[in-house]
Short mmCIF file of C-alpha atoms in Angstrom, two decimals:
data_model
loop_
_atom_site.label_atom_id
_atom_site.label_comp_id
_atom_site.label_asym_id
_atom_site.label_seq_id
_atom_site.Cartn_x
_atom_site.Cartn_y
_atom_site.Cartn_z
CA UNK A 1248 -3.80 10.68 4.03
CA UNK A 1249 -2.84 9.40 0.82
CA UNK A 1250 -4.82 9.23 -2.26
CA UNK A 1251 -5.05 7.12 -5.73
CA UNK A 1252 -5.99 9.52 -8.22
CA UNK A 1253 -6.35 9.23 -12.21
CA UNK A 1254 -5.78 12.67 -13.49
CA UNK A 1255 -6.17 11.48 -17.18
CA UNK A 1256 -5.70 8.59 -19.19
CA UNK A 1257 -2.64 6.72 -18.14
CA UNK A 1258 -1.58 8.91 -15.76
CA UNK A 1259 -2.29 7.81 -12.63
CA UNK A 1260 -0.77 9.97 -9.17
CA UNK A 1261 -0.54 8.92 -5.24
CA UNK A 1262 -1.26 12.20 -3.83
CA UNK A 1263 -1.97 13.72 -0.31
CA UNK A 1264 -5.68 14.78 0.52
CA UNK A 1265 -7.23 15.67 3.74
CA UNK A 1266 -8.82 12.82 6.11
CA UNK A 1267 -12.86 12.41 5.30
CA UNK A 1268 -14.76 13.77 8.93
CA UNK A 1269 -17.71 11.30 9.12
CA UNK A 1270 -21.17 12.67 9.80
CA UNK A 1271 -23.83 11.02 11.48
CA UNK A 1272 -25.30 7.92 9.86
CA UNK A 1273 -22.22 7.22 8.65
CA UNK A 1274 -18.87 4.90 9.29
CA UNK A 1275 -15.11 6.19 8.97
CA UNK A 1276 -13.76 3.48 7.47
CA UNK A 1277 -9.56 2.56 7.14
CA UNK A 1278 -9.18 0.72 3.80
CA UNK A 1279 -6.99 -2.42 3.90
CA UNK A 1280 -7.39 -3.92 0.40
CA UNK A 1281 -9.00 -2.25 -2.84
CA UNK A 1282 -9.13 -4.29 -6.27
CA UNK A 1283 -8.29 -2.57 -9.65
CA UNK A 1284 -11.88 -3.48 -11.34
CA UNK A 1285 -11.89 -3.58 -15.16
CA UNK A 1286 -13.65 -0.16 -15.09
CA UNK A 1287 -10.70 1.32 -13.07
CA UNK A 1288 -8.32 0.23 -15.62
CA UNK A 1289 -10.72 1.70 -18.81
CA UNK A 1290 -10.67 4.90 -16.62
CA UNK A 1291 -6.69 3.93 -16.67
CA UNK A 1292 -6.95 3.62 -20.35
CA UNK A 1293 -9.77 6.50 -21.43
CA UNK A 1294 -12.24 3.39 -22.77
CA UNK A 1295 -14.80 3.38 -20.04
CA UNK A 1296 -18.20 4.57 -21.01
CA UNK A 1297 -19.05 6.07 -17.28
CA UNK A 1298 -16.00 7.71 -16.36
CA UNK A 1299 -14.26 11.19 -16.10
CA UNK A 1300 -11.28 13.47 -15.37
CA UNK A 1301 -9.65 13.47 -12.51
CA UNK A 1302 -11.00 10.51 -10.73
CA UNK A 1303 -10.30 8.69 -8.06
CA UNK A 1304 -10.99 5.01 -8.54
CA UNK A 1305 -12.06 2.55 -6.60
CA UNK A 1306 -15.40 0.36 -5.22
CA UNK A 1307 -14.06 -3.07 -4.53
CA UNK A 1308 -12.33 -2.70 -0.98
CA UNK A 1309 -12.25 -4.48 2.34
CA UNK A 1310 -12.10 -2.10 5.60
CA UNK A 1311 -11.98 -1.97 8.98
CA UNK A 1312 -14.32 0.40 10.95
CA UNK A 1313 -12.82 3.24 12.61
CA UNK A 1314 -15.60 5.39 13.85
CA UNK A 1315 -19.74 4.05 13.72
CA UNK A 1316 -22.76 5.73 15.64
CA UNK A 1317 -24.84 3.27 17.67
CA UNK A 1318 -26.79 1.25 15.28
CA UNK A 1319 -29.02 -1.39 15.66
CA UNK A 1320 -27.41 -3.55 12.33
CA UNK A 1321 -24.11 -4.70 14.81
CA UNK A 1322 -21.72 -2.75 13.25
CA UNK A 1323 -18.91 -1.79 15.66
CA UNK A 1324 -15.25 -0.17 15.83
CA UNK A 1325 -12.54 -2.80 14.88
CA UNK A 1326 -15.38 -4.97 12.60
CA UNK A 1327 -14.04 -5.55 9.16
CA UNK A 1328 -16.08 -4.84 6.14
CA UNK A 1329 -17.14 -4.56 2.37
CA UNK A 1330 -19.60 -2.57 1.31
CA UNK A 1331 -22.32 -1.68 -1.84
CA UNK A 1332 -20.63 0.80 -3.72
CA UNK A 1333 -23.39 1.71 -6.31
CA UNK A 1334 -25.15 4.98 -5.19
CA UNK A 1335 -28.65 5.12 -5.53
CA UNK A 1336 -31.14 8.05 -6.01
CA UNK A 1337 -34.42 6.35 -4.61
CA UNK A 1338 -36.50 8.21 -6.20
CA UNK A 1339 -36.57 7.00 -9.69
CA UNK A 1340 -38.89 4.48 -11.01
CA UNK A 1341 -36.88 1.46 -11.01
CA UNK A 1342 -35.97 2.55 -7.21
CA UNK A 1343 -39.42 2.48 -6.75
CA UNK A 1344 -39.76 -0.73 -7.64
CA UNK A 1345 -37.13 -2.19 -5.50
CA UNK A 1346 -34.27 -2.20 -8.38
CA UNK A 1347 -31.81 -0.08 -7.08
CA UNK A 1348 -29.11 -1.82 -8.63
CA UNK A 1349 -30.10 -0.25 -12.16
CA UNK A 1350 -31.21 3.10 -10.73
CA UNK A 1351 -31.63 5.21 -13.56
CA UNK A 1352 -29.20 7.56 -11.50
CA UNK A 1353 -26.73 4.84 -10.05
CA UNK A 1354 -23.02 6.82 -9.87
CA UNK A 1355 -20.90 3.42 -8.54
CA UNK A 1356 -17.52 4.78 -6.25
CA UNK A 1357 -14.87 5.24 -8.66
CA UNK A 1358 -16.54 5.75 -11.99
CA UNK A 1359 -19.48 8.15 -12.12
CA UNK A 1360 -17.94 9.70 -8.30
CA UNK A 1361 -14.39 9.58 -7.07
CA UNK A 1362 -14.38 6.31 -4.95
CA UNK A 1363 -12.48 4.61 -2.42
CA UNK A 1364 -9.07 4.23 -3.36
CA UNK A 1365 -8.09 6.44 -0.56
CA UNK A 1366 -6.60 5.15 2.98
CA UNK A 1367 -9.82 6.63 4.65
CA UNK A 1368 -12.81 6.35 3.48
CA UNK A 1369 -16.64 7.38 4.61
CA UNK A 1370 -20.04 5.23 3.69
CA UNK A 1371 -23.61 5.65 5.24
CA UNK A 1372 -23.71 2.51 7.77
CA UNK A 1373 -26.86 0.50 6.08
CA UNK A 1374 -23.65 -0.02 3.03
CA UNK A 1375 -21.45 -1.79 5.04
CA UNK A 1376 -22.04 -5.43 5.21
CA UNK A 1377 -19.87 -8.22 7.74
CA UNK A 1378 -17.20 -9.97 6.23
CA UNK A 1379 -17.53 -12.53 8.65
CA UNK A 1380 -13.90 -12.90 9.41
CA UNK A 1381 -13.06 -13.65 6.11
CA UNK A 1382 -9.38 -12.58 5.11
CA UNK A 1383 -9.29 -8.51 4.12
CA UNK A 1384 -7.59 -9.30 1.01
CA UNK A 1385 -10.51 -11.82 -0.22
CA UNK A 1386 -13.16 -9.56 1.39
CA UNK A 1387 -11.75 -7.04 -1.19
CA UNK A 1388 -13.08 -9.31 -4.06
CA UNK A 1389 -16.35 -10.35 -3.18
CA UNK A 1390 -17.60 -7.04 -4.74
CA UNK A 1391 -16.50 -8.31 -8.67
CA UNK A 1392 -17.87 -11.58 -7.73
CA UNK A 1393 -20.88 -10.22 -7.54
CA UNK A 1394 -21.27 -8.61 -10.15
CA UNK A 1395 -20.56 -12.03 -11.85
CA UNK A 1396 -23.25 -13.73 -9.64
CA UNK A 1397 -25.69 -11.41 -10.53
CA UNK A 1398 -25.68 -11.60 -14.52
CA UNK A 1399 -25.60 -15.76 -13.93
CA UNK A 1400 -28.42 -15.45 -11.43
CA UNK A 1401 -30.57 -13.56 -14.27
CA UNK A 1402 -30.42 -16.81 -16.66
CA UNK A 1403 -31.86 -19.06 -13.91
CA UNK A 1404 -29.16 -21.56 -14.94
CA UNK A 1405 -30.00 -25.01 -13.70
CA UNK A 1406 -27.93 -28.14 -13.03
CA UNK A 1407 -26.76 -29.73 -16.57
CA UNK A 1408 -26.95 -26.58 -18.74
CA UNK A 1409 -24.40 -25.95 -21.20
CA UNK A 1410 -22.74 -22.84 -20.43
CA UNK A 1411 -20.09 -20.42 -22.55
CA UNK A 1412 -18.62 -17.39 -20.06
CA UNK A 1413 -16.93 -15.29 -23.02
CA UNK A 1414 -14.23 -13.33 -21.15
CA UNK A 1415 -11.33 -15.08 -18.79
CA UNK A 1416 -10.57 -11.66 -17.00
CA UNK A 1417 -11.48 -11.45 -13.35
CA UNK A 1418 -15.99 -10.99 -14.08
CA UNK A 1419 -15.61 -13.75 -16.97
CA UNK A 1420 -13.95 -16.34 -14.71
CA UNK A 1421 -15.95 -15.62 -11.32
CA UNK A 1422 -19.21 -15.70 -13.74
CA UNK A 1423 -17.51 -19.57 -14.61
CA UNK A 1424 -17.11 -20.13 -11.29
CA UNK A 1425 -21.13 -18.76 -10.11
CA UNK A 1426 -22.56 -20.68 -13.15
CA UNK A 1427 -20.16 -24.06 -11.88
CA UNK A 1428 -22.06 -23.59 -8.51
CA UNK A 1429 -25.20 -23.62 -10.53
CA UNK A 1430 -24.52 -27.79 -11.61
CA UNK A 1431 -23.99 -26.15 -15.13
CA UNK A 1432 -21.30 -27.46 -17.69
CA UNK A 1433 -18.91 -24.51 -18.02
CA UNK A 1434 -16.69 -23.30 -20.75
CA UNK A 1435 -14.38 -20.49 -20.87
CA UNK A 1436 -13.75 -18.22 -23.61
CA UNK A 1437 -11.09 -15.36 -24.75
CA UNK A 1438 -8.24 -14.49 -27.11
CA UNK A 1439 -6.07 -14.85 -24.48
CA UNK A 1440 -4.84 -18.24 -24.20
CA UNK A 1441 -2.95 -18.65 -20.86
CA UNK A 1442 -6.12 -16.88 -18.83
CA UNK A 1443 -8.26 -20.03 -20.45
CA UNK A 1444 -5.76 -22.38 -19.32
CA UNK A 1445 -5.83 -20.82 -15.86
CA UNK A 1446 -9.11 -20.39 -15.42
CA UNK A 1447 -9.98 -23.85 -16.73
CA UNK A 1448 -7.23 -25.67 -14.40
CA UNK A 1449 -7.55 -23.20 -11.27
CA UNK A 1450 -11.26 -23.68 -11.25
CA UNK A 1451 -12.03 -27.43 -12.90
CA UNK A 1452 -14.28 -26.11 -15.39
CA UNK A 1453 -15.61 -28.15 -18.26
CA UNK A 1454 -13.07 -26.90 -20.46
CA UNK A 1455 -11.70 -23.87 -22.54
CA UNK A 1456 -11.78 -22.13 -26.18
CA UNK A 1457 -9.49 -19.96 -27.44
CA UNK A 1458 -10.28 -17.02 -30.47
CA UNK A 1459 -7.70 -16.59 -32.62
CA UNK A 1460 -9.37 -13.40 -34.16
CA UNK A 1461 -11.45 -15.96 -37.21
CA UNK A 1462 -14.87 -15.51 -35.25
CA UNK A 1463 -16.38 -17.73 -38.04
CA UNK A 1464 -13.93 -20.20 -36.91
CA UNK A 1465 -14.85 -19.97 -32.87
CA UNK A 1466 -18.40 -20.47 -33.80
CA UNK A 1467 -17.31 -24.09 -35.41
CA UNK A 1468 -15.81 -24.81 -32.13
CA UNK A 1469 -18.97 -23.64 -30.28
CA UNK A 1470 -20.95 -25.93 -32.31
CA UNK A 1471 -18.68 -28.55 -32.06
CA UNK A 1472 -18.77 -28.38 -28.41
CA UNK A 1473 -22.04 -28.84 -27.84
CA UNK A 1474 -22.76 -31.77 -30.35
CA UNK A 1475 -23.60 -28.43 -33.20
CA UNK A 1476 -26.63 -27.73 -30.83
CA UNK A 1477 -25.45 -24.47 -29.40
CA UNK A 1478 -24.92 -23.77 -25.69
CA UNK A 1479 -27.93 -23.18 -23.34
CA UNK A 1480 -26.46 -19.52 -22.22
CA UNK A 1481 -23.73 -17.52 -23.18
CA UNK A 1482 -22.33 -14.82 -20.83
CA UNK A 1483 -20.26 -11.73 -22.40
CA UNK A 1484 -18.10 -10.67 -19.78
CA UNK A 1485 -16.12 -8.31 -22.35
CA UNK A 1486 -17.33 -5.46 -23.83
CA UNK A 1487 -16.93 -5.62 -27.05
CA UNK A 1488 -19.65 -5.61 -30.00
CA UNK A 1489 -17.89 -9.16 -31.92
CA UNK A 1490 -17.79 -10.66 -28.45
CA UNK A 1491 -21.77 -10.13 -27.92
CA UNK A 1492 -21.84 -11.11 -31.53
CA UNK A 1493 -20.35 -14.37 -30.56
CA UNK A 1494 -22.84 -14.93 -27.55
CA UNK A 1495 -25.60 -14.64 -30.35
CA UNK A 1496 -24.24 -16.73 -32.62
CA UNK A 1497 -23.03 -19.49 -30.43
CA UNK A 1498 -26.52 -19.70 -28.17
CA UNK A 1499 -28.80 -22.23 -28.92
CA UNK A 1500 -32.44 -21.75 -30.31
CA UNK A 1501 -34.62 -20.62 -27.20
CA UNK A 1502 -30.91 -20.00 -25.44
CA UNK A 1503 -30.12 -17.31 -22.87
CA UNK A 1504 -27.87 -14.47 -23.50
CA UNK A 1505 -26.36 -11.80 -20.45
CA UNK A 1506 -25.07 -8.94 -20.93
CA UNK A 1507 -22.16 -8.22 -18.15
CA UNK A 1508 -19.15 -6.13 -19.88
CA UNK A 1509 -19.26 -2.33 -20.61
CA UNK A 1510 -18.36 -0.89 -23.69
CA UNK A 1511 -18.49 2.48 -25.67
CA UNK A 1512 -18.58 1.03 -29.18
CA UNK A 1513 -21.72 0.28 -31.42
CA UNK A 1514 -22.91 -3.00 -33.12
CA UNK A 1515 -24.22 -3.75 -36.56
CA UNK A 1516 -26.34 -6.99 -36.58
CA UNK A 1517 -28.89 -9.07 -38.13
CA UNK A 1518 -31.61 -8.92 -35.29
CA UNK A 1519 -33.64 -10.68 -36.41
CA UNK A 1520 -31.33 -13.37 -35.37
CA UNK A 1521 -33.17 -12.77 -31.74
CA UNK A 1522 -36.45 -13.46 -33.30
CA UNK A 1523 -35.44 -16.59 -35.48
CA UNK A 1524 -33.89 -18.22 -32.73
CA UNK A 1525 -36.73 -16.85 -30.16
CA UNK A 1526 -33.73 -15.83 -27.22
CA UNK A 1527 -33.59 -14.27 -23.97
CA UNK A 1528 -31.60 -11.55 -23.62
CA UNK A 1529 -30.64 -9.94 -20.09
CA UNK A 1530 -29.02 -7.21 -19.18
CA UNK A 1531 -27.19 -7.52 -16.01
CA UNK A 1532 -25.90 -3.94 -13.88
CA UNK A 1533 -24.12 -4.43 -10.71
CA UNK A 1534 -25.39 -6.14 -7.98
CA UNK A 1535 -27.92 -6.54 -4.73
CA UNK A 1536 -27.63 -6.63 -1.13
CA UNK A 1537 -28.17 -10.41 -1.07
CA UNK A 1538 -26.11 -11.34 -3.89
CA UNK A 1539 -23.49 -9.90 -1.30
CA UNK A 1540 -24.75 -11.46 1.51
CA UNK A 1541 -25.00 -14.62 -0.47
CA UNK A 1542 -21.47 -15.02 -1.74
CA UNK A 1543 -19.80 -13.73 1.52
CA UNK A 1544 -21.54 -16.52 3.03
CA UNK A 1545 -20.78 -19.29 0.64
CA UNK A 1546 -16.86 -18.16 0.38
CA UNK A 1547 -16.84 -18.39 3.91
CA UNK A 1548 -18.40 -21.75 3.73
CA UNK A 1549 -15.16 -23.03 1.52
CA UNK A 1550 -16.91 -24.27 -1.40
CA UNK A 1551 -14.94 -21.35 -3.82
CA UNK A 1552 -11.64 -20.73 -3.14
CA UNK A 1553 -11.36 -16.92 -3.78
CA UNK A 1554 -7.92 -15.79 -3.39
CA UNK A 1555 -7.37 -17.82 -6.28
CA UNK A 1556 -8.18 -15.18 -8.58
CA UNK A 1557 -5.72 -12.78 -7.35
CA UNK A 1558 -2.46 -13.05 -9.04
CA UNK A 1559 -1.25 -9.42 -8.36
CA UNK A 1560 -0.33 -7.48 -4.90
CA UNK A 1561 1.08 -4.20 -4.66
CA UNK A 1562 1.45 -1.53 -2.09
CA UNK A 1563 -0.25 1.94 -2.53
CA UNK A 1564 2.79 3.80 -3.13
CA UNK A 1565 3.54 1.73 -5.80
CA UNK A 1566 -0.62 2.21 -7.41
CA UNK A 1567 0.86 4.05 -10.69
CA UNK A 1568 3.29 0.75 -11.21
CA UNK A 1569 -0.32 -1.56 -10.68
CA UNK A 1570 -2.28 0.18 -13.05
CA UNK A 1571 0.68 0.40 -15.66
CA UNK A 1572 1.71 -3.01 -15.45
CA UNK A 1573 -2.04 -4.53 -15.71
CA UNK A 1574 -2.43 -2.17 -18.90
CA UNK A 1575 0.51 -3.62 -20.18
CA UNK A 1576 -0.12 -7.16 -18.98
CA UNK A 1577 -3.89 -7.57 -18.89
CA UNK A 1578 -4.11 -11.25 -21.10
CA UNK A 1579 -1.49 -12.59 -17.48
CA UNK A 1580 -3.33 -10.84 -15.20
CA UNK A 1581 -6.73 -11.57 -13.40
CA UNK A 1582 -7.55 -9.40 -10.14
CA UNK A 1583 -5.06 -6.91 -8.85
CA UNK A 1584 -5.02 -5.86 -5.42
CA UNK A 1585 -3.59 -2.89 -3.89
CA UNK A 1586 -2.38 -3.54 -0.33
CA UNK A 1587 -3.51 0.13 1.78
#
């Protein structure tokens, strides 16, 4: 079969590699769609803080089930699927305490182990959950959305709050679009000016700021925005220390802060910032089995149009092209599929 593999930084291969065997308990799966997640493309780019060399990339796919043991969750050759790609220890304390999603051992497909970006793939069943006969190429996206559903769902947003998503790459604008569904008032932040126009007209969202670089500048917008009162919660969907800076600075007192992006690089701040303005600040790692269950059912229901964050398709012999071209073009770009 043929493999996606990222040998080292920018170098990305398609290369041959023998067919997985399944073993009991789990389900040989035939990927259809996989989405380049922003942690592929740091592995891509040598930036991501839980990656290494060579690596195959790879956890947001849609499937179809090739071989499955009798199981009594319904899963059956010829069903098509998503599935939880973080890998749990279950044996640590926070698995002990039902938060497997920050296991202190989690190793997600495609960054801490090689992952699914292969045209066969194997997954203990209880992963797998129905897409409900939801296209394969949207199926393939429900995994980033939530991840974006997840950090919103930690703020306990409620109808009529004032919400900044910093970030208009794929997370930022699904976390827009989870907060929308909320009731909340959304704006959309980044540096990139044509992803805030997008992601402001694609998904009718309160409206849009653009950082030239002059954070002091941004914040006078912030306060502008929001009558100089501050926003209710900020979201950093980036990954960079001025961008959490920003979510500090343009919160309002007793505001929410989350955490979503993932970055290697260290910030230098005035905390007591957190204590003057007595904030909430939540960390927010990957996702649960319901926040999947949850969003597969409410994209199915309509009410989020999906596919409208894709703006990239390409077929897996042309993967080194994909990851090359979104490095190059990542302000034009939101998700990028790979067609298997």
């Amino acid at each position: 079969m043929k493999t996606i593999i990222v040998n080292k930084p920018k170098e990305v291969k398609v290369i041959d590699t023998e067919k997985p065997i399944r073993k009991p308990g789990e389900a040989l799966l035939k990927i259809l769609y996989g989405g380049i997640c922003g942690s592929d493309l740091g592995t891509y780019r040598g930036t991501f803080a839980y990656s290494d060399y060579p690596r195959i990339p790879g956890h947001e796919f849609s499937a179809e089930i090739i071989e499955i043991d009798e199981n009594d969750l319904g899963f059956k050759p010829g069903m098509v699927v998503t599935a939880n790609p973080y890998i749990n220890c279950e044996k640590c304390y926070s698995c002990q305490r039902g938060l497997v999603n920050c296991c202190e051992h989690n190793e997600t497909l495609g960054c801490q182990r090689d992952g699914a970006f292969s045209e066969y793939f194997t997954l203990p069943i209880e992963r797998l959950y129905d897409g409900k006969g939801l296209p394969a190429k949207v199926l393939a996206v429900i995994e980033p959305f939530c991840i974006s559903y997840h950090g919103v769902s930690r703020a306990n947003i409620q109808p009529g709050d004032k919400v900044l998503v910093i970030g208009a790459g794929t997370i930022g604008t699904l976390a827009s679009v989870a907060a929308k569904a909320k009731g909340a008032e959304v704006y959309i932040a980044d540096i990139a000016e044509k992803k805030v126009n997008y992601a402001v007209n694609t998904f009718n969202l309160a409206g849009g700021l653009v950082n030239d670089g002059d954070n002091e500048t941004f914040i006078e917008k912030c306060m502008e925005t929001t009558n100089h009162n501050g926003f209710d919660v900020t979201i950093e969907a980036v990954g960079s220390p001025s961008t959490f800076q920003n979510c500090i600075d343009a919160v309002a007192f007793g505001g929410k802060v989350v955490l979503i992006g993932v970055g290697k690089k260290n910030l230098d701040f005035n905390f007591t910032l957190i204590q003057k303005k007595e904030l909430n600040i939540f960390g927010s790692r990957n996702a649960l089995k319901k926040d999947f269950l949850e969003l597969i059912d409410l994209v199915k229901s309509g009410s989020v149009d999906l596919e409208k964050i894709i703006t990239n398709t390409y077929d897996l012999d042309d993967a080194p092209k994909a990851f090359a071209d979104f490095d190059q073009n990542a302000a034009n770009m939101l998700k990028v599929v790979i067609k298997f």
